[in-house]
mmCIF file with all atom_site columns, C-alpha atoms in Angstrom:
data_model
loop_
_atom_site.group_PDB
_atom_site.id
_atom_site.type_symbol
_atom_site.label_atom_id
_atom_site.label_alt_id
_atom_site.label_comp_id
_atom_site.label_asym_id
_atom_site.label_entity_id
_atom_site.label_seq_id
_atom_site.pdbx_PDB_ins_code
_atom_site.Cartn_x
_atom_site.Cartn_y
_atom_site.Cartn_z
_atom_site.occupancy
_atom_site.B_iso_or_equiv
_atom_site.pdbx_formal_charge
_atom_site.auth_seq_id
_atom_site.auth_comp_id
_atom_site.auth_asym_id
_atom_site.auth_atom_id
_atom_site.pdbx_PDB_model_num
ATOM 1  C CA . MET A 1 1  ? 102.872 104.977 90.547  1.00 85.00 ? 848 MET A CA 1
ATOM 2  C CA . LYS A 1 2  ? 105.748 106.887 89.019  1.00 95.00 ? 849 LYS A CA 1
ATOM 3  C CA . VAL A 1 3  ? 107.365 109.287 91.473  1.00 97.00 ? 850 VAL A CA 1
ATOM 4  C CA . ARG A 1 4  ? 110.050 111.919 91.089  1.00 97.00 ? 851 ARG A CA 1
ATOM 5  C CA . ALA A 1 5  ? 112.693 113.346 93.395  1.00 96.00 ? 852 ALA A CA 1
ATOM 6  C CA . GLY A 1 6  ? 111.466 116.247 95.494  1.00 97.00 ? 853 GLY A CA 1
ATOM 7  C CA . GLN A 1 7  ? 107.837 115.146 95.412  1.00 97.00 ? 854 GLN A CA 1
ATOM 8  C CA . PHE A 1 8  ? 105.852 115.149 98.675  1.00 98.00 ? 855 PHE A CA 1
ATOM 9  C CA . LEU A 1 9  ? 103.611 112.096 99.078  1.00 98.00 ? 856 LEU A CA 1
ATOM 10 C CA . TYR A 1 10 ? 101.665 110.165 101.708 1.00 98.00 ? 857 TYR A CA 1
ATOM 11 C CA . TYR A 1 11 ? 102.645 106.698 102.884 1.00 97.00 ? 858 TYR A CA 1
ATOM 12 C CA . VAL A 1 12 ? 100.056 103.896 102.853 1.00 97.00 ? 859 VAL A CA 1
ATOM 13 C CA . PRO A 1 13 ? 102.058 100.643 102.884 1.00 96.00 ? 860 PRO A CA 1
ATOM 14 C CA . CYS A 1 14 ? 101.453 97.978  100.269 1.00 95.00 ? 861 CYS A CA 1
ATOM 15 C CA . LEU A 1 15 ? 101.807 94.308  101.214 1.00 95.00 ? 862 LEU A CA 1
ATOM 16 C CA . LEU A 1 16 ? 105.567 94.250  100.612 1.00 94.00 ? 863 LEU A CA 1
ATOM 17 C CA . ASP A 1 17 ? 106.153 97.249  102.889 1.00 95.00 ? 864 ASP A CA 1
ATOM 18 C CA . ILE A 1 18 ? 103.827 95.774  105.518 1.00 94.00 ? 865 ILE A CA 1
ATOM 19 C CA . THR A 1 19 ? 105.702 92.480  105.636 1.00 93.00 ? 866 THR A CA 1
ATOM 20 C CA . ASP A 1 20 ? 109.208 93.898  105.238 1.00 87.00 ? 867 ASP A CA 1
ATOM 21 C CA . GLY A 1 21 ? 108.843 97.448  106.509 1.00 78.00 ? 868 GLY A CA 1
ATOM 22 C CA . ARG A 1 22 ? 112.148 98.712  107.813 1.00 88.00 ? 869 ARG A CA 1
ATOM 23 C CA . THR A 1 23 ? 111.366 102.403 107.820 1.00 91.00 ? 870 THR A CA 1
ATOM 24 C CA . GLY A 1 24 ? 109.236 102.855 110.929 1.00 91.00 ? 871 GLY A CA 1
ATOM 25 C CA . LEU A 1 25 ? 106.777 104.944 108.922 1.00 96.00 ? 872 LEU A CA 1
ATOM 26 C CA . GLU A 1 26 ? 103.151 105.041 110.014 1.00 95.00 ? 873 GLU A CA 1
ATOM 27 C CA . VAL A 1 27 ? 100.115 105.020 107.715 1.00 96.00 ? 874 VAL A CA 1
ATOM 28 C CA . GLY A 1 28 ? 99.414  108.524 106.444 1.00 96.00 ? 875 GLY A CA 1
ATOM 29 C CA . GLU A 1 29 ? 102.842 109.972 107.130 1.00 97.00 ? 876 GLU A CA 1
ATOM 30 C CA . ARG A 1 30 ? 103.972 112.637 104.703 1.00 98.00 ? 877 ARG A CA 1
ATOM 31 C CA . VAL A 1 31 ? 107.365 111.963 103.091 1.00 98.00 ? 878 VAL A CA 1
ATOM 32 C CA . LYS A 1 32 ? 109.634 113.495 100.478 1.00 98.00 ? 879 LYS A CA 1
ATOM 33 C CA . VAL A 1 33 ? 111.093 111.431 97.627  1.00 98.00 ? 880 VAL A CA 1
ATOM 34 C CA . ILE A 1 34 ? 114.884 111.790 97.727  1.00 97.00 ? 881 ILE A CA 1
ATOM 35 C CA . THR A 1 35 ? 117.900 110.479 95.828  1.00 96.00 ? 882 THR A CA 1
ATOM 36 C CA . PRO A 1 36 ? 120.842 109.913 98.186  1.00 96.00 ? 883 PRO A CA 1
ATOM 37 C CA . HIS A 1 37 ? 124.287 110.247 96.619  1.00 95.00 ? 884 HIS A CA 1
ATOM 38 C CA . GLY A 1 38 ? 125.328 107.075 94.823  1.00 95.00 ? 885 GLY A CA 1
ATOM 39 C CA . CYS A 1 39 ? 121.877 105.471 94.972  1.00 95.00 ? 886 CYS A CA 1
ATOM 40 C CA . PRO A 1 40 ? 119.607 104.583 92.047  1.00 95.00 ? 887 PRO A CA 1
ATOM 41 C CA . PRO A 1 41 ? 116.976 107.132 90.995  1.00 96.00 ? 888 PRO A CA 1
ATOM 42 C CA . PRO A 1 42 ? 113.312 106.885 92.015  1.00 97.00 ? 889 PRO A CA 1
ATOM 43 C CA . ASN A 1 43 ? 111.268 104.139 90.283  1.00 97.00 ? 890 ASN A CA 1
ATOM 44 C CA . ALA A 1 44 ? 114.248 101.791 89.920  1.00 94.00 ? 891 ALA A CA 1
ATOM 45 C CA . MET A 1 45 ? 112.630 98.366  90.360  1.00 95.00 ? 892 MET A CA 1
ATOM 46 C CA . LYS A 1 46 ? 109.464 100.178 91.559  1.00 96.00 ? 893 LYS A CA 1
ATOM 47 C CA . HIS A 1 47 ? 111.166 101.470 94.723  1.00 96.00 ? 894 HIS A CA 1
ATOM 48 C CA . CYS A 1 48 ? 112.390 104.858 95.897  1.00 97.00 ? 895 CYS A CA 1
ATOM 49 C CA . PHE A 1 49 ? 114.129 106.425 98.852  1.00 97.00 ? 896 PHE A CA 1
ATOM 50 C CA . VAL A 1 50 ? 112.121 108.709 101.118 1.00 98.00 ? 897 VAL A CA 1
ATOM 51 C CA . GLY A 1 51 ? 113.134 111.333 103.604 1.00 97.00 ? 898 GLY A CA 1
ATOM 52 C CA . ASP A 1 52 ? 111.715 113.704 106.180 1.00 97.00 ? 899 ASP A CA 1
ATOM 53 C CA . PRO A 1 53 ? 109.506 116.289 104.434 1.00 97.00 ? 900 PRO A CA 1
ATOM 54 C CA . GLU A 1 54 ? 110.988 119.176 106.436 1.00 96.00 ? 901 GLU A CA 1
ATOM 55 C CA . THR A 1 55 ? 114.696 118.369 106.456 1.00 95.00 ? 902 THR A CA 1
ATOM 56 C CA . GLY A 1 56 ? 115.059 115.765 103.715 1.00 93.00 ? 903 GLY A CA 1
ATOM 57 C CA . ASP A 1 57 ? 116.870 113.444 106.153 1.00 96.00 ? 904 ASP A CA 1
ATOM 58 C CA . PHE A 1 58 ? 116.986 109.825 104.992 1.00 96.00 ? 905 PHE A CA 1
ATOM 59 C CA . ILE A 1 59 ? 114.189 107.539 106.265 1.00 96.00 ? 906 ILE A CA 1
ATOM 60 C CA . GLY A 1 60 ? 114.429 104.480 104.058 1.00 96.00 ? 907 GLY A CA 1
ATOM 61 C CA . LEU A 1 61 ? 113.481 102.574 100.921 1.00 96.00 ? 908 LEU A CA 1
ATOM 62 C CA . VAL A 1 62 ? 109.808 101.944 100.090 1.00 97.00 ? 909 VAL A CA 1
ATOM 63 C CA . CYS A 1 63 ? 107.757 100.613 97.188  1.00 97.00 ? 910 CYS A CA 1
ATOM 64 C CA . THR A 1 64 ? 106.407 103.318 94.932  1.00 97.00 ? 911 THR A CA 1
ATOM 65 C CA . SER A 1 65 ? 102.982 101.690 95.221  1.00 96.00 ? 912 SER A CA 1
ATOM 66 C CA . SER A 1 66 ? 103.010 102.662 98.918  1.00 97.00 ? 913 SER A CA 1
ATOM 67 C CA . LEU A 1 67 ? 103.145 106.352 98.039  1.00 98.00 ? 914 LEU A CA 1
ATOM 68 C CA . HIS A 1 68 ? 100.074 108.410 97.189  1.00 98.00 ? 915 HIS A CA 1
ATOM 69 C CA . THR A 1 69 ? 99.267  111.996 96.275  1.00 97.00 ? 916 THR A CA 1
ATOM 70 C CA . LYS A 1 70 ? 97.186  114.096 98.636  1.00 97.00 ? 917 LYS A CA 1
ATOM 71 C CA . ALA A 1 71 ? 94.048  113.475 96.540  1.00 97.00 ? 918 ALA A CA 1
ATOM 72 C CA . GLU A 1 72 ? 94.634  109.715 96.425  1.00 97.00 ? 919 GLU A CA 1
ATOM 73 C CA . TYR A 1 73 ? 95.242  109.624 100.174 1.00 97.00 ? 920 TYR A CA 1
ATOM 74 C CA . ALA A 1 74 ? 92.058  111.606 100.855 1.00 97.00 ? 921 ALA A CA 1
ATOM 75 C CA . GLU A 1 75 ? 90.091  109.144 98.695  1.00 97.00 ? 922 GLU A CA 1
ATOM 76 C CA . TRP A 1 76 ? 91.648  106.211 100.584 1.00 96.00 ? 923 TRP A CA 1
ATOM 77 C CA . LEU A 1 77 ? 90.599  107.812 103.901 1.00 96.00 ? 924 LEU A CA 1
ATOM 78 C CA . ARG A 1 78 ? 87.032  108.349 102.650 1.00 96.00 ? 925 ARG A CA 1
ATOM 79 C CA . ALA A 1 79 ? 86.851  104.684 101.617 1.00 96.00 ? 926 ALA A CA 1
ATOM 80 C CA . LYS A 1 80 ? 88.092  103.560 105.053 1.00 94.00 ? 927 LYS A CA 1
ATOM 81 C CA . ILE A 1 81 ? 85.513  105.790 106.796 1.00 94.00 ? 928 ILE A CA 1
ATOM 82 C CA . ALA A 1 82 ? 82.721  104.426 104.591 1.00 93.00 ? 929 ALA A CA 1
ATOM 83 C CA . GLU A 1 83 ? 83.860  100.883 105.373 1.00 92.00 ? 930 GLU A CA 1
ATOM 84 C CA . LYS A 1 84 ? 83.739  101.580 109.122 1.00 91.00 ? 931 LYS A CA 1
ATOM 85 C CA . GLU A 1 85 ? 80.298  103.209 108.834 1.00 91.00 ? 932 GLU A CA 1
ATOM 86 C CA . GLN A 1 86 ? 79.012  100.204 106.929 1.00 90.00 ? 933 GLN A CA 1
ATOM 87 C CA . GLN A 1 87 ? 80.238  97.932  109.719 1.00 88.00 ? 934 GLN A CA 1
ATOM 88 C CA . GLY A 1 88 ? 78.476  100.128 112.256 1.00 78.00 ? 935 GLY A CA 1
ATOM 89 C CA . ALA A 1 89 ? 81.690  101.048 114.043 1.00 60.00 ? 936 ALA A CA 1
ATOM 90 C CA . LEU A 1 90 ? 81.122  104.813 113.767 1.00 57.00 ? 937 LEU A CA 1
#
């Protein structure tokens, strides 16, 4: 996914962020794409820097494939709920 600075997205970690996650972000957390001074712009090598959605404070570097729009995140949640219902967990 292509992202741009200032965009608000939801974090659902891809495999790379699961295995090497250094941000402390939880699944579903809302983040803001930022460009810290002197750092490469978003989408450089399919990564971007994210910050707190309220203050813009630096959180860390994540894969762009771990970031989703509100609609994409809602669809992901519906799929997870359907999966749980199919397993008889709900």
